[in-house]
XYZ file of C-alpha atoms in Angstrom:
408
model
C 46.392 39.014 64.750
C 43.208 40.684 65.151
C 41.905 42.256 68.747
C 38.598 40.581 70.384
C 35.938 41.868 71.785
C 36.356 43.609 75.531
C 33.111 44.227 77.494
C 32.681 48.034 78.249
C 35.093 50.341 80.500
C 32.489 50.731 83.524
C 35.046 52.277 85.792
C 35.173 56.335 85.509
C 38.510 56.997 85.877
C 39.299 54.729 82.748
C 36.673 55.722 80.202
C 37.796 59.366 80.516
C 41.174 58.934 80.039
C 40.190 56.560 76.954
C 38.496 59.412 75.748
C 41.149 61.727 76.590
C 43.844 59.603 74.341
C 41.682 60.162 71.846
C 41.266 63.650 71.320
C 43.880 66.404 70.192
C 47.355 65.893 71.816
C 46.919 69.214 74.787
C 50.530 70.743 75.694
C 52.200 69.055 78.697
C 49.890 65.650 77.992
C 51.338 62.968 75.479
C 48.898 60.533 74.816
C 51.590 57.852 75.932
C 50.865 59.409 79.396
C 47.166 59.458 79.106
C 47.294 55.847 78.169
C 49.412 55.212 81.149
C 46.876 56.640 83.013
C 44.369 54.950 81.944
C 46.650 51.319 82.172
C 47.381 52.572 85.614
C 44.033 52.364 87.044
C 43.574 49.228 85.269
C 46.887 47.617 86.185
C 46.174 48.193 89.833
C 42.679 46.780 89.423
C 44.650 43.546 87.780
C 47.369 43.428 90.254
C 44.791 43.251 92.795
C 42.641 40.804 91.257
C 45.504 38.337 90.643
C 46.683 38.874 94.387
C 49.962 39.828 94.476
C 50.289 41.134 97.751
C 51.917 41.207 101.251
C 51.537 38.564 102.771
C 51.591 38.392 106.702
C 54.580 39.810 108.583
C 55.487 41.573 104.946
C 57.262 38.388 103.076
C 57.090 38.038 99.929
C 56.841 34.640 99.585
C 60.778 34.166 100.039
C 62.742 32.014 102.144
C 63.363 34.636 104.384
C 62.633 38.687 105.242
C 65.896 39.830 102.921
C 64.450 37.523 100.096
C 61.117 39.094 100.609
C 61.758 42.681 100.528
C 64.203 43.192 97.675
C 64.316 42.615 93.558
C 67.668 43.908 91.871
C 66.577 43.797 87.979
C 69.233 44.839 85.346
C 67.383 45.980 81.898
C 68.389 47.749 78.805
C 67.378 51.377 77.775
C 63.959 52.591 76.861
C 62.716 48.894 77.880
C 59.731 49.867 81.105
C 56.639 52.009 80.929
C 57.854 55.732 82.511
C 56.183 58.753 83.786
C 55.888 62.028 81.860
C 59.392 63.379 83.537
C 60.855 60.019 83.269
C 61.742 59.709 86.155
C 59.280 56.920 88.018
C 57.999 53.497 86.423
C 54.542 53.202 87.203
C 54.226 49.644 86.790
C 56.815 49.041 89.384
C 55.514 51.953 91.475
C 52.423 49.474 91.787
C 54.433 46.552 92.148
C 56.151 48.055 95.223
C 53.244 49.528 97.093
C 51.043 46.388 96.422
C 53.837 43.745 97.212
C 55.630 45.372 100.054
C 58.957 44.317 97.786
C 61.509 47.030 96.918
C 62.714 47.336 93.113
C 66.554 48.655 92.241
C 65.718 48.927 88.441
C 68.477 49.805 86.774
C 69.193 50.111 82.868
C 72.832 48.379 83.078
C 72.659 47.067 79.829
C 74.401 48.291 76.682
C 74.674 44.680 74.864
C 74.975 41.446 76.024
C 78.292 40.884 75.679
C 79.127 43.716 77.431
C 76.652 42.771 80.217
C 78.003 39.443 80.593
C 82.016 40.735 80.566
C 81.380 42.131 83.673
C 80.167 39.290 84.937
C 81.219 35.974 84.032
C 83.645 36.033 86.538
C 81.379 36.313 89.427
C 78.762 33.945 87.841
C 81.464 31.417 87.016
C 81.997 31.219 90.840
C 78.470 30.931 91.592
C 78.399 34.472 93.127
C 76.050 37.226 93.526
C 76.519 39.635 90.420
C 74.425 42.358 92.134
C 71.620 41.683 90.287
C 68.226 38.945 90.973
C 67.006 39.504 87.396
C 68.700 39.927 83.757
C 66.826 40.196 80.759
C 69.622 39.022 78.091
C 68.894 38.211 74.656
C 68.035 34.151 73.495
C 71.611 33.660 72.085
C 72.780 35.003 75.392
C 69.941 33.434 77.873
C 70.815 30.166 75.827
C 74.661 30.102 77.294
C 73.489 31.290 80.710
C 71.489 28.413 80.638
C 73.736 25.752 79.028
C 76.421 27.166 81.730
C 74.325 26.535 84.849
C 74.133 29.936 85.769
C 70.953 30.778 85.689
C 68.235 29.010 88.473
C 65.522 27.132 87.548
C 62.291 29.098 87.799
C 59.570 27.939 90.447
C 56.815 27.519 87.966
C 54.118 28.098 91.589
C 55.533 31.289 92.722
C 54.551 32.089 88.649
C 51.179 31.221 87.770
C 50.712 33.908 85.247
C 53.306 32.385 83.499
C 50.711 30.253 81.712
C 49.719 33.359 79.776
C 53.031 33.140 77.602
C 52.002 32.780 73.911
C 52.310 29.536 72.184
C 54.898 30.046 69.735
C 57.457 31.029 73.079
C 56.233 28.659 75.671
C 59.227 25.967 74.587
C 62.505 27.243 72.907
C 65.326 24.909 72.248
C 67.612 26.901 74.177
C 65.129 26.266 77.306
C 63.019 23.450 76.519
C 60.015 24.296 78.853
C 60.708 27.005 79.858
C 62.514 25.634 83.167
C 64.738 28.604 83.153
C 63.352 31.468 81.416
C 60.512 33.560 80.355
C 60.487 35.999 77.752
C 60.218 39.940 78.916
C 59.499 41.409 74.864
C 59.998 40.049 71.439
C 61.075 43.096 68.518
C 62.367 43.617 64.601
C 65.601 44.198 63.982
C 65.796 46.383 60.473
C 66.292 50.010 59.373
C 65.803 53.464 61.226
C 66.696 57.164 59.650
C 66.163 60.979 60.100
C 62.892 61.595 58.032
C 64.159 65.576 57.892
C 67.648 64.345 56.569
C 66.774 61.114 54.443
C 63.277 62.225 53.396
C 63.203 59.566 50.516
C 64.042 56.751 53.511
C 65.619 53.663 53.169
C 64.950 50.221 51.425
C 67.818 47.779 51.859
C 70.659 47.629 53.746
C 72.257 48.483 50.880
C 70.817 51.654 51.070
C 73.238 52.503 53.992
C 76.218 52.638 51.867
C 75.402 55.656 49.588
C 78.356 58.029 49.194
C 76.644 60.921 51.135
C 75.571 58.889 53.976
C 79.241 58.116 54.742
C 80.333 59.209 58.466
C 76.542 59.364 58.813
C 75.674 55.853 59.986
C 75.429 53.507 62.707
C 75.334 49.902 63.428
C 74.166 47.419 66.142
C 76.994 45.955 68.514
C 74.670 42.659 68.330
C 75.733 40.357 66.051
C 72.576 38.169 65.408
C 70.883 42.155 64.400
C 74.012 43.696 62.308
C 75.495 40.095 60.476
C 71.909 39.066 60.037
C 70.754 41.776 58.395
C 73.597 42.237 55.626
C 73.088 38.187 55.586
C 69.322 38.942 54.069
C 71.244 41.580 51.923
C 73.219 39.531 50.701
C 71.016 36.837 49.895
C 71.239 34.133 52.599
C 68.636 33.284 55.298
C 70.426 33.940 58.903
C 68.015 31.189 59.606
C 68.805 28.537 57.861
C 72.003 26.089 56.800
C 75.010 28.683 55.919
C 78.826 28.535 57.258
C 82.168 30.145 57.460
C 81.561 31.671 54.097
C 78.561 33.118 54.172
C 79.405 34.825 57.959
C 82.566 35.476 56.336
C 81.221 37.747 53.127
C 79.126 39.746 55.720
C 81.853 40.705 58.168
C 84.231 41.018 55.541
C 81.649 44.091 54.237
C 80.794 45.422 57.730
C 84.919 45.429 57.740
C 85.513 47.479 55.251
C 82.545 49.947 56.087
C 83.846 50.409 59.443
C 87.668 50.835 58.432
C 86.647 53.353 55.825
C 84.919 55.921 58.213
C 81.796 54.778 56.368
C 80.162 53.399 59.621
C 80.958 55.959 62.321
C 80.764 53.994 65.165
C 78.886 50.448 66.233
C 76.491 51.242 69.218
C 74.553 49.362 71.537
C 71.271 50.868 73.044
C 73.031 54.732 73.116
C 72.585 54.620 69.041
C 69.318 56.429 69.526
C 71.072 59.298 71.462
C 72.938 59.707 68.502
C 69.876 59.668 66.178
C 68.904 62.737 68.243
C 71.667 64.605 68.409
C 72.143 64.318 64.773
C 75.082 62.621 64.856
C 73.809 59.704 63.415
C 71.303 59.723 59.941
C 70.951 56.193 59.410
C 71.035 53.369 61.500
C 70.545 49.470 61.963
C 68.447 49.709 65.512
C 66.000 48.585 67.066
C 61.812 49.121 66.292
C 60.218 49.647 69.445
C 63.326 51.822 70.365
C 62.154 54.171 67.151
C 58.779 54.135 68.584
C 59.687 55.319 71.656
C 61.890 58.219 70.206
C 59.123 59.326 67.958
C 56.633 60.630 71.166
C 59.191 63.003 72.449
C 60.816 64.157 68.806
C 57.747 64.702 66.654
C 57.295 61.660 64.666
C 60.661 62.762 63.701
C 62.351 58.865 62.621
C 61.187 55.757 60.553
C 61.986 52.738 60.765
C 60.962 50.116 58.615
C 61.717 46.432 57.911
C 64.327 46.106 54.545
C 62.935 44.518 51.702
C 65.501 41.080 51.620
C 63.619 40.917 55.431
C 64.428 41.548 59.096
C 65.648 40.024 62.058
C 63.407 39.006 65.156
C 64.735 38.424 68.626
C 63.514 37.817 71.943
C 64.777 39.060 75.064
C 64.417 36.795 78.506
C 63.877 36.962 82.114
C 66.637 35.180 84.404
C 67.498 34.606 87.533
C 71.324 34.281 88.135
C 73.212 31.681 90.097
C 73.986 33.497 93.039
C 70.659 35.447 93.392
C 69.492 35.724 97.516
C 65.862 37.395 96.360
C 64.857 34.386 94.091
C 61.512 34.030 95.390
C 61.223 37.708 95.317
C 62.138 38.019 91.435
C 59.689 35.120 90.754
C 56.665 37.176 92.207
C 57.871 40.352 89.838
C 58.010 37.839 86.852
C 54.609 36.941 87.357
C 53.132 40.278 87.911
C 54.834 41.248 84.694
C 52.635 38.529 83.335
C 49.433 39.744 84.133
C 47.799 40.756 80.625
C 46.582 44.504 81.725
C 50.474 44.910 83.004
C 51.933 43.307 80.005
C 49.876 46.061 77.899
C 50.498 48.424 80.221
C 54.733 48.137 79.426
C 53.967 47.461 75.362
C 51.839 50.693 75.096
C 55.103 52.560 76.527
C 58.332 50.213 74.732
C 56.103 49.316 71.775
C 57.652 46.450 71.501
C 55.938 42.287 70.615
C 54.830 41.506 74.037
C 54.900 37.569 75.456
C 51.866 37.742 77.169
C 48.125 36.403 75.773
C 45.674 38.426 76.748
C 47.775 41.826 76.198
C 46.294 42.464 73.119
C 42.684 42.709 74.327
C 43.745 44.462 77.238
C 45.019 47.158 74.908
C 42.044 47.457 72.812
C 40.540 48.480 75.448
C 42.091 51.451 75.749
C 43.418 52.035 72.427
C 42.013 50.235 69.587
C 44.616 51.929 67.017
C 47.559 50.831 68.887
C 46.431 47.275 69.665
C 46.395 47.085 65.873
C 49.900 47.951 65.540
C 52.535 45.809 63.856
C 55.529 46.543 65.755
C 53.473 45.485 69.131
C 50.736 42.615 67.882
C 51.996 41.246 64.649
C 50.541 39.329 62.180
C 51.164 36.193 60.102
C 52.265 38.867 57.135
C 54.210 40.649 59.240
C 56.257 37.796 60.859
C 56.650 36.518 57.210
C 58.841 39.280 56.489
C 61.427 38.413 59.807
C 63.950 35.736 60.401
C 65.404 34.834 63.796
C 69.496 34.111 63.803
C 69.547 30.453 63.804
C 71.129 28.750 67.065
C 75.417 28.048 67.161
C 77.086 25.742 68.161
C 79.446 26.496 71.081
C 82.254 26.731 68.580
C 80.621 28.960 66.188
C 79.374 31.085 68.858
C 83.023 31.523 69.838
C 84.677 31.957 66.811
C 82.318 34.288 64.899
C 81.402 36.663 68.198
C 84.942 37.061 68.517
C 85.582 37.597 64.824
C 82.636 40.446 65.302
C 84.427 41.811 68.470
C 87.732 42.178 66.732
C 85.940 43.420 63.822
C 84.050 46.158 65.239
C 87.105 47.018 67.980
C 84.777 45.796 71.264
């Protein structure tokens, strides 16, 4: 995928902070925050432009004055642009003072079964969990979905949802897109301590060396951890394979785990371990690594094994239950808006949704709108498999046989 053409930054503010990013890193000033900056004064521009606003008497566009005034969005770790101090999200800083609509972001989710223990019950009964937005993983969006407990998106309240790249506009899970829309798209594959494992890692394989033992960490996601000793061990998590084949990998990731070989299986909190130093070498997550690397010094790799990597998606919903529905759907669709959807991938560095994104991104940093892990190409996704959809029995069977497994 190759960046087009942008006419050139006229406004100020923009072009010095574009040439700003570009020159020695200065001590306090990240160039993640410089391209913030610079995102910022475009992002407003944008959210102006593609009016998402007040509108009179302060609605939102909802049903009624507690529909307009309040989004409760449950996200993972790492996963929205933040300020220097992190602290603030300037994206939904804009969001708020431009749509009058309050935001209780919080990052409630570890893994998605976890997520969803807590609250099946409430979402079996049609209540409110607490929360007007979830971003859950396909597998996980799919039985949301297939349950009825997710509401079916107002396509009008979303126009930006047209921007939505070809190859995700209609998913078998949610032919459509009646449902869902998807918040970032990332590789699944290998991470280590460049200081520790300065020689890095190749295969999964590679995770099982005698001195790396008490030293590593897996994903508590299934499709991510199975899938990726499923490459190793020869079989495509994407196409036609059975009891057997999930049966060799778990069996390994078994025996790993009851040796003291695989100190623990993490969900999003692997990376605090990766810090600390607790952890060497990991199965995680790329735009996670990305994000690590601006506030450790470049000090982590991560890299796609050579049998290939997983690719997932991760989706907006809207639970059963929700009373700020219309509200959600106008944060959806500012989300949506290309400068915004660069705006978040230039901070999670993660495969962003949205058309448009790309070029937005060029125009502030060429280098990064030619990165891999955020705009990939044909070679790149060549190297990537996504899990391959289960039936309601397999998904049963084998997520429990993982949960007993790995002691969840």
């Amino acid at each position: 995928m190759t960046a087009a053409r942008r006419p050139p930054i006229t406004d100020p503010r923009v072009r010095a902070l574009v040439a700003a990013a570009h020159a020695p890193r200065r001590a306090g000033l990240s160039r993640r925050s410089l391209l913030l900056g610079a995102f910022g004064a475009a992002g407003a521009a944008a959210l102006a432009a593609c009016g998402t606003g007040p509108t009179p008497g302060g609605s939102g566009g909802g049903a009624d004055e507690s529909d307009a005034e309040l989004v409760r969005w449950a996200n993972w770790t790492l996963y929205l642009d933040q300020d220097e101090s992190g602290s603030a999200y300037p994206t939904l800083d804009a969001f708020e003072e431009a749509s009058g609509i309050t935001v209780q972001y919080a990052e409630d989710i570890e893994d998605n079964d976890s997520f969803y223990g807590k609250v099946q019950g409430q979402l079996a009964n049609g209540q409110d969990i607490g929360y007007d937005l979830v971003t859950l993983t396909d597998w996980m969006a799919a039985r949301l979905i297939r349950l009825d407990y997710a509401q079916e998106l107002d396509r009008s309240r979303i126009p930006n949802a047209k921007n939505i790249l070809p190859n995700l506009a209609d998913v078998d899970f949610d032919p459509g897109r009646t449902h869902s829309l998807t918040w970032q798209s990332g590789f699944g594959g290998l991470a280590w301590d460049t200081a520790k494992l300065p020689k890095g890692l190749g295969s999964v394989s590679d995770l099982w060396a005698p001195e790396l033992a008490g030293r590593v960490e897996v994903l508590s996601e299934m499709r991510d951890t199975i899938g990726l000793i499923l490459l190793d061990q020869g079989v495509d998590p994407s196409g036609a394979w059975g009891d057997d084949e999930f049966g060799a990998a778990l069996a390994l990731l078994s025996e790993k785990i009851s040796s003291g070989h695989i100190r623990q299986v993490r969900g999003n909190s692997y990376t605090q371990d990766l810090v600390s130093g607790d952890a060497v070498a990991v199965i995680g997550w790329s735009g996670d690594i990305t994000a690590l690397n601006y506030e450790n010094e470049d000090r982590f790799e991560f890299a796609i094994p050579e049998a290939g990597g997983m690719l997932w998606s991760d989706n907006l919903l809207i639970p059963t239950g929700s009373p700020h529905k219309a509200s959600a759907e106008t944060l959806i669709d500012y989300y949506y808006d290309p400068e915004v959807a660069a705006q978040v991938a230039a901070w999670v560095n993660y495969i962003t949704p949205v058309q448009g994104a790309q070029e937005a991104m060029a125009a502030i940093d060429p280098e990064l709108a030619e990165n891999q892990l955020i705009f990939p190409d044909a070679q790149t996704l060549s190297q990537v498999k996504v899990f391959r959809s289960l039936t309601p029995d397999e998904e049963e069977r084998y997520n429990g046989e993982f949960l007993d497994v790995i002691g969840a």
